[in-house]
Amino acid sequence: MRASATSSTGRKKSSGTNDIFEKCRSFTRPNDFRDAGLYMYFEVFEEREGCGPGEVRLAKRKVLMFGSNDYLDLITHPEVKEAAALAIRKYGSGCSGSRMLNGTLDLHVTLEAELAAFVKKEAAIIFGTGFQANYAALSALTEKGDAMICDHNLHASLVEGALRSPARTVRFRHNDVDHFERCLENCPPDEKILVVSEGVFSMEGDIGDLRGIMKLAKPYGARVYVDEAHGIGVLGPTGAGAAEHLGVLDQVDIVMGTFSKSLASVGGFIAGERAVIDYLKHTARAFVFSASLPPASVAAAAAALRIVKSEPERRLRMLRIARQLRAELRSRGFLVLDGETAIVPVVIQDELDLCRLCTALLAEGIYINPVLRPYTTQNLLRISCTAAHTEAHIERLVATLERVTDQLGIER
Ligand SMILES: Cc1ncc(COP(=O)(O)O)c(C=O)c1O
């Protein structure tokens, strides 16, 4: 039988006009920036042998790094590196299976118990990445008929988790507890509610109003989920995050954390009530159907966690450096967003100015990430401070920024 040239829907064979890849070819934004010499992404960093504190190597040149989330300067710490190397020697390079089947090591179980104790929860579960943890947990914990009330500025991993969930999602204006209260009031009485916020917001570096959220959420029977990706190791008397810093850690139902920032590795975790963690272990598809975190990554995070607990001076030093930077930038007229974390965001209104600035800073040997809309609500030079930075680094950064913005005629 001869195939017809047109299907029953009227679609013609090999019309050539409806290629699914067409959008990729017409996606020219990265090339526009490349052509202008202003593309600042996917820079290739090289080995760090011979680099000093706070430095990385890029195009064979040592560069001062102000764009890393290694807040406590642990990625190159000898104990962390040795723990990872030892784990590889003892366990090999991977687990080759899901946690549920053949992929659970004693290393995973021990670290889960340590993480749970660290954030004062009953139990914890480790995921392959922080993104995976948020995506898996939000989508597994909520069902049709539930409501998820989310801060407007949530990280993409939380947004994706909410999109994947069959629950009704409501967003309240960023850190606006009055609006949050109205969202709670509007929920029908039988709706089960999960409230989602961040301890420290990833781009602007501000702290979530967790006290206000807890005060309102509890009387409505809502459960509260806090992403502490940028809070753990940075805030709180023991470094357990923003909720600890604000004195509400015991009231937070679920703490999410990642290993890719203060814990100097890769991976993520969720901590909470034992029954909730056990439920996630058996129902979160991105956990059940994904290979477990490799031994080296688990061991590195465990070693980093030990240092977070035993060397609080790292956190205090990093926060002091960030405070110094904020003050110095403000005194020179830069518009720095309010905050008290490791993230020091400077508003540079114009996108091209921001890219020109970052490119010029790199030419001066300083790497900082430009964060452009729509990844953030305003264009930001997102400076992140770490325990590796010194007063001299801050002075160099501020002096260079002042000179380069003047040279480029960028408004402060
Ligand atoms: C607030 C927040 N949550 C989650 C993640 C995802 O963590 P990971 O990079 O470990 O996947 C990030 C990473 O940038 C983040 O900033």
Coordinates of C-alpha atoms and ligand atoms in Angstrom, one line a residue:
M1 CA 0.0 0.0 0.0
R2 CA 1.3 3.5 -0.9
A3 CA 1.7 5.9 2.0
S4 CA -0.4 9.0 1.6
A5 CA 1.5 12.3 1.5
T6 CA -0.9 13.9 4.0
S7 CA -1.9 12.4 7.4
S8 CA -5.5 12.4 8.8
T9 CA -4.6 15.6 10.8
G10 CA -3.6 17.3 7.6
R11 CA 0.1 17.1 8.3
K12 CA 2.2 16.8 5.2
K13 CA 5.2 14.4 5.1
S14 CA 8.6 16.0 4.9
S15 CA 7.3 19.5 4.7
G16 CA 10.6 20.7 6.1
T17 CA 9.1 23.8 7.8
N18 CA 8.4 22.4 11.2
D19 CA 11.8 21.1 12.5
I20 CA 11.8 20.9 16.3
F21 CA 15.4 22.2 16.3
E22 CA 14.5 25.4 14.6
K23 CA 14.3 27.3 17.9
C24 CA 17.9 26.3 18.7
R25 CA 19.2 27.8 15.5
S26 CA 17.3 31.1 16.0
F27 CA 18.5 31.3 19.6
T28 CA 21.2 33.8 19.0
R29 CA 21.5 35.6 22.4
P30 CA 24.7 33.8 23.5
N31 CA 26.3 34.5 20.1
D32 CA 25.3 38.1 20.2
F33 CA 27.2 38.4 23.5
R34 CA 30.2 36.3 22.1
D35 CA 30.3 38.6 19.0
A36 CA 30.4 41.6 21.2
G37 CA 33.3 40.1 23.3
L38 CA 31.0 40.2 26.4
Y39 CA 30.2 36.5 26.9
M40 CA 31.1 35.5 30.5
Y41 CA 29.8 32.0 30.8
F42 CA 31.4 28.5 30.7
E43 CA 34.8 30.0 31.4
V44 CA 37.2 27.1 31.7
F45 CA 39.1 27.0 34.9
E46 CA 42.3 25.0 35.2
E47 CA 44.0 23.1 38.0
R48 CA 44.6 25.1 41.2
E49 CA 48.1 23.8 42.0
G50 CA 50.2 26.8 42.8
C51 CA 47.2 29.2 43.3
G52 CA 47.1 31.2 46.5
P53 CA 44.1 31.6 48.8
G54 CA 41.1 33.0 46.9
E55 CA 42.8 32.4 43.6
V56 CA 41.9 30.1 40.7
R57 CA 43.6 29.6 37.3
L58 CA 41.9 30.7 34.1
A59 CA 43.7 30.7 30.7
K60 CA 46.9 29.9 32.5
R61 CA 46.6 33.0 34.6
K62 CA 45.9 33.3 38.3
V63 CA 42.7 35.1 38.9
L64 CA 41.1 36.4 42.2
M65 CA 37.9 34.5 42.5
F66 CA 34.8 36.4 43.8
G67 CA 32.3 34.2 42.1
S68 CA 32.5 31.0 44.1
N69 CA 30.0 29.5 46.5
D70 CA 32.8 27.7 48.4
Y71 CA 32.0 30.0 51.2
L72 CA 34.2 28.4 53.8
D73 CA 37.2 27.8 51.4
L74 CA 37.0 24.0 51.9
I75 CA 37.2 22.7 48.3
T76 CA 41.0 22.6 48.5
H77 CA 41.3 21.9 52.2
P78 CA 43.7 18.9 52.8
E79 CA 41.3 17.0 55.0
V80 CA 38.5 17.3 52.5
K81 CA 40.7 16.2 49.6
E82 CA 42.2 13.4 51.6
A83 CA 38.7 12.1 52.7
A84 CA 37.6 12.0 49.0
A85 CA 40.8 10.3 47.9
L86 CA 40.5 7.7 50.8
A87 CA 36.9 7.0 49.9
I88 CA 37.9 6.3 46.3
R89 CA 40.6 3.9 47.5
K90 CA 38.3 2.1 49.9
Y91 CA 35.0 2.0 47.9
G92 CA 35.9 2.8 44.3
S93 CA 34.7 5.6 42.1
G94 CA 30.9 5.0 42.1
C95 CA 28.0 2.9 43.4
S96 CA 26.4 2.0 40.1
G97 CA 22.9 1.9 41.3
S98 CA 20.0 3.5 43.1
R99 CA 20.2 3.9 46.9
M100 CA 17.1 1.6 47.2
L101 CA 18.7 -1.3 45.4
N102 CA 22.5 -1.7 45.4
G103 CA 23.7 1.9 46.0
T104 CA 23.6 2.5 49.7
L105 CA 27.0 2.7 51.5
D106 CA 27.7 3.0 55.2
L107 CA 29.1 6.5 54.2
H108 CA 25.6 7.6 53.0
V109 CA 23.9 6.4 56.2
T110 CA 26.5 8.0 58.5
L111 CA 26.4 11.3 56.7
E112 CA 22.6 11.3 56.7
A113 CA 22.6 10.9 60.5
E114 CA 25.2 13.6 60.9
L115 CA 23.2 16.0 58.7
A116 CA 20.0 15.3 60.6
A117 CA 21.7 16.0 63.9
F118 CA 23.3 19.2 62.5
V119 CA 20.0 20.7 61.5
K120 CA 18.2 19.3 64.5
K121 CA 15.8 17.0 62.7
E122 CA 15.0 13.3 63.1
A123 CA 16.3 12.0 59.8
A124 CA 17.8 13.1 56.5
I125 CA 18.1 11.8 52.9
I126 CA 20.9 12.5 50.5
F127 CA 20.3 13.3 46.8
G128 CA 22.6 13.5 43.8
T129 CA 22.4 17.3 43.7
G130 CA 20.6 20.1 45.6
F131 CA 18.5 20.7 42.5
Q132 CA 17.4 17.1 42.5
A133 CA 16.6 17.3 46.3
N134 CA 14.2 20.2 45.8
Y135 CA 12.7 18.9 42.6
A136 CA 12.1 15.4 44.1
A137 CA 10.9 16.5 47.5
L138 CA 8.4 19.1 46.4
S139 CA 6.9 16.9 43.8
A140 CA 6.7 13.9 46.0
L141 CA 5.3 15.6 49.1
T142 CA 2.3 17.3 47.6
E143 CA -0.7 15.9 45.9
K144 CA -3.7 17.1 43.9
G145 CA -5.9 19.1 46.3
D146 CA -3.0 20.5 48.3
A147 CA -1.6 24.0 48.1
M148 CA 2.0 25.1 47.9
I149 CA 2.6 28.7 49.0
C150 CA 5.9 29.9 47.7
D151 CA 8.0 33.0 47.9
H152 CA 8.1 34.8 44.6
N153 CA 11.9 34.6 44.2
L154 CA 12.5 30.9 44.7
H155 CA 15.4 29.1 43.0
A156 CA 14.6 27.3 39.7
S157 CA 14.9 23.8 41.4
L158 CA 12.0 24.7 43.7
V159 CA 10.1 26.3 40.9
E160 CA 10.5 23.1 38.8
G161 CA 9.4 21.0 41.8
A162 CA 6.3 23.1 42.2
L163 CA 5.6 22.8 38.5
R164 CA 5.9 19.1 38.6
S165 CA 3.6 18.9 41.6
P166 CA -0.2 18.4 41.1
A167 CA -0.8 20.8 44.0
R168 CA -2.2 24.3 43.5
T169 CA 0.8 26.8 43.6
V170 CA 0.4 30.3 45.0
R171 CA 3.2 32.8 45.1
F172 CA 3.5 35.6 47.6
R173 CA 5.5 38.8 46.9
H174 CA 9.1 38.3 47.9
N175 CA 9.5 38.3 51.8
D176 CA 6.1 40.1 52.1
V177 CA 4.5 38.5 55.1
D178 CA 1.2 40.5 54.7
H179 CA 0.8 39.1 51.3
F180 CA 1.8 35.7 52.6
E181 CA -1.0 35.9 55.2
R182 CA -3.6 36.8 52.6
C183 CA -2.5 33.7 50.6
L184 CA -3.0 31.6 53.7
E185 CA -6.4 33.1 54.4
N186 CA -7.5 32.3 50.9
C187 CA -6.8 28.6 51.2
P188 CA -10.0 26.5 51.7
P189 CA -10.2 24.9 55.2
D190 CA -9.6 21.4 53.9
E191 CA -6.5 22.2 51.8
K192 CA -3.2 20.9 53.1
I193 CA -0.5 23.5 52.8
L194 CA 3.2 23.4 52.2
V195 CA 5.0 26.8 52.5
V196 CA 8.3 27.1 50.7
S197 CA 11.0 29.7 51.2
E198 CA 14.7 30.1 51.1
G199 CA 16.9 30.7 54.2
V200 CA 19.2 32.9 52.1
F201 CA 18.0 33.9 48.6
S202 CA 20.6 32.8 46.1
M203 CA 21.0 35.8 43.9
E204 CA 20.1 38.8 46.2
G205 CA 21.7 37.2 49.3
D206 CA 18.9 38.4 51.6
I207 CA 17.5 36.3 54.4
G208 CA 14.0 34.9 54.2
D209 CA 11.5 36.3 56.8
L210 CA 11.3 32.9 58.4
R211 CA 10.1 34.3 61.8
G212 CA 7.1 36.0 60.1
I213 CA 6.4 32.9 58.0
M214 CA 6.5 30.6 61.0
K215 CA 4.3 32.8 63.1
L216 CA 1.6 32.8 60.5
A217 CA 2.0 29.3 59.0
K218 CA 1.6 27.3 62.2
P219 CA -1.9 28.5 63.2
Y220 CA -3.1 27.6 59.7
G221 CA -1.7 24.1 60.1
A222 CA 0.8 24.7 57.2
R223 CA 4.1 22.9 57.0
V224 CA 7.2 24.9 56.2
Y225 CA 10.0 23.9 53.9
V226 CA 13.2 26.0 53.9
D227 CA 16.0 25.8 51.3
E228 CA 19.2 26.5 53.2
A229 CA 21.6 26.1 50.2
H230 CA 23.2 29.4 50.9
G231 CA 22.5 29.5 54.7
I232 CA 24.2 26.3 55.8
G233 CA 27.8 27.0 56.9
V234 CA 27.2 30.7 56.6
L235 CA 24.6 31.6 59.3
G236 CA 23.5 30.6 62.8
P237 CA 25.5 30.0 66.0
T238 CA 26.5 26.5 64.7
G239 CA 26.4 27.2 61.0
A240 CA 23.1 25.4 60.6
G241 CA 21.6 28.2 58.5
A242 CA 19.2 31.1 58.4
A243 CA 16.5 29.4 60.5
E244 CA 19.0 28.8 63.2
H245 CA 20.2 32.4 62.9
L246 CA 16.6 33.6 63.4
G247 CA 15.9 31.2 66.2
V248 CA 13.2 29.2 64.4
L249 CA 15.1 26.1 63.3
D250 CA 13.0 23.9 65.7
Q251 CA 9.8 25.1 64.1
V252 CA 10.9 24.5 60.4
D253 CA 9.4 21.2 59.2
I254 CA 11.8 20.5 56.4
V255 CA 15.4 21.8 55.9
M256 CA 16.9 21.4 52.5
G257 CA 20.7 21.8 52.0
T258 CA 23.2 21.3 49.3
F259 CA 26.8 20.1 49.3
S260 CA 27.8 22.3 46.5
K261 CA 28.4 25.5 48.5
S262 CA 29.8 25.4 52.1
L263 CA 30.1 21.7 52.1
A264 CA 32.7 21.7 49.3
S265 CA 31.3 18.8 47.3
V266 CA 28.2 17.9 45.2
G267 CA 24.9 16.6 46.4
G268 CA 21.9 17.7 48.4
F269 CA 19.8 16.7 51.3
I270 CA 16.4 17.0 52.9
A271 CA 16.0 16.7 56.7
G272 CA 12.8 16.4 58.7
E273 CA 10.5 14.1 60.6
R274 CA 11.5 10.4 60.2
A275 CA 8.2 9.4 58.6
V276 CA 8.6 12.1 56.0
I277 CA 12.1 11.1 55.1
D278 CA 11.1 7.4 54.9
Y279 CA 8.2 8.5 52.6
L280 CA 10.6 10.4 50.3
K281 CA 13.0 7.4 50.2
H282 CA 10.3 5.3 48.7
T283 CA 8.3 7.7 46.6
A284 CA 10.5 10.5 45.4
R285 CA 11.1 9.4 41.8
A286 CA 14.3 11.4 41.3
F287 CA 15.7 9.5 44.3
V288 CA 14.4 6.1 43.7
F289 CA 15.3 6.0 40.0
S290 CA 18.7 7.7 40.1
A291 CA 22.1 6.4 41.1
S292 CA 23.4 7.2 44.5
L293 CA 26.0 9.9 45.3
P294 CA 29.6 8.5 44.7
P295 CA 31.8 7.7 47.7
A296 CA 34.3 10.6 47.1
S297 CA 31.5 13.2 47.1
V298 CA 29.9 11.8 50.3
A299 CA 33.2 11.6 52.1
A300 CA 34.2 15.2 51.0
A301 CA 30.9 16.6 52.3
A302 CA 31.3 14.6 55.5
A303 CA 34.8 16.0 56.1
A304 CA 33.6 19.5 55.2
L305 CA 30.7 19.2 57.7
R306 CA 33.2 18.2 60.4
I307 CA 35.2 21.4 59.7
V308 CA 32.0 23.6 59.6
K309 CA 31.3 22.3 63.2
S310 CA 34.9 22.5 64.5
E311 CA 36.1 25.8 62.9
P312 CA 33.4 28.4 63.4
E313 CA 36.1 31.1 62.9
R314 CA 35.9 30.4 59.1
R315 CA 32.3 31.5 59.0
L316 CA 32.9 34.5 61.2
R317 CA 35.9 35.6 59.1
M318 CA 33.9 35.3 55.9
L319 CA 31.0 37.3 57.3
R320 CA 33.4 40.0 58.5
I321 CA 35.0 40.2 55.0
A322 CA 31.5 40.5 53.4
R323 CA 30.6 43.2 55.9
Q324 CA 33.8 45.1 55.1
L325 CA 33.1 44.8 51.3
R326 CA 29.6 46.0 51.7
A327 CA 30.7 49.1 53.7
E328 CA 33.6 49.9 51.3
L329 CA 31.4 49.6 48.2
R330 CA 28.7 51.8 49.7
S331 CA 31.1 54.4 50.8
R332 CA 32.2 54.7 47.1
G333 CA 28.6 55.1 45.9
F334 CA 27.9 51.6 44.7
L335 CA 24.3 50.4 45.1
V336 CA 24.7 47.3 47.3
L337 CA 21.5 45.4 48.2
D338 CA 20.9 45.0 51.9
G339 CA 22.1 41.8 53.5
E340 CA 24.3 40.1 56.0
T341 CA 25.4 36.9 54.2
A342 CA 28.3 35.9 52.0
I343 CA 26.6 37.3 48.9
V344 CA 27.2 40.9 48.2
P345 CA 25.1 42.0 45.2
V346 CA 25.8 45.3 43.4
V347 CA 23.0 46.6 41.2
I348 CA 24.2 47.5 37.7
Q349 CA 21.1 48.5 35.9
D350 CA 22.2 48.1 32.4
E351 CA 22.8 44.6 31.1
L352 CA 25.5 45.6 28.7
D353 CA 27.3 47.7 31.3
L354 CA 27.2 44.8 33.6
C355 CA 28.8 42.5 31.0
R356 CA 31.4 45.1 30.1
L357 CA 32.2 45.5 33.7
C358 CA 32.7 41.8 34.3
T359 CA 34.8 41.4 31.2
A360 CA 37.0 44.4 32.2
L361 CA 37.3 43.0 35.8
L362 CA 38.5 39.7 34.4
A363 CA 41.1 41.4 32.3
E364 CA 42.3 42.9 35.6
G365 CA 42.5 39.4 37.1
I366 CA 39.2 39.4 39.1
Y367 CA 36.4 37.0 38.3
I368 CA 32.8 37.9 39.3
N369 CA 29.5 36.5 38.0
P370 CA 27.2 38.8 36.1
V371 CA 23.6 37.8 36.9
L372 CA 21.2 39.0 34.3
R373 CA 17.4 39.2 34.2
P374 CA 15.4 36.9 34.1
Y375 CA 17.6 34.8 36.3
T376 CA 17.2 37.5 38.9
T377 CA 14.8 40.4 39.4
Q378 CA 17.5 43.0 38.6
N379 CA 20.9 42.9 36.9
L380 CA 23.5 42.2 39.5
L381 CA 27.2 42.0 39.9
R382 CA 26.9 39.0 42.3
I383 CA 30.0 39.1 44.5
S384 CA 30.5 36.2 46.8
C385 CA 32.9 36.3 49.7
T386 CA 34.6 33.3 51.1
A387 CA 36.9 32.5 54.1
A388 CA 39.8 32.6 51.7
H389 CA 39.5 36.3 51.1
T390 CA 41.7 38.8 53.0
E391 CA 41.4 42.5 53.7
A392 CA 44.0 43.0 50.9
H393 CA 41.8 41.2 48.4
I394 CA 38.8 43.4 49.4
E395 CA 40.9 46.5 48.9
R396 CA 42.1 45.3 45.5
L397 CA 38.5 44.5 44.5
V398 CA 37.1 47.8 45.6
A399 CA 39.9 49.9 44.0
T400 CA 39.6 48.0 40.8
L401 CA 35.9 48.3 40.7
E402 CA 36.0 52.0 41.3
R403 CA 38.6 52.5 38.5
V404 CA 37.0 50.2 36.0
T405 CA 33.5 51.7 36.4
D406 CA 35.0 55.2 36.0
Q407 CA 36.9 54.1 32.9
L408 CA 33.8 52.6 31.4
G409 CA 31.6 55.5 32.4
I410 CA 29.2 53.1 34.3
E411 CA 26.9 54.9 36.7
R412 CA 27.0 53.9 40.4
Ligands
LIG1 C1 18.8 28.2 46.6 C2 19.3 27.1 45.8 N1 18.7 25.9 46.0 C3 19.2 24.8 45.3 C4 20.3 24.9 44.5 C5 20.7 23.7 43.7 O1 21.9 23.1 44.3 P1 22.9 22.3 43.5 O2 23.8 23.3 42.8 O3 23.7 21.6 44.6 O4 22.2 21.4 42.6 C6 21.0 26.1 44.4 C7 22.2 26.2 43.5 O5 22.6 27.1 43.0 C8 20.5 27.2 45.0 O6 21.1 28.4 44.9

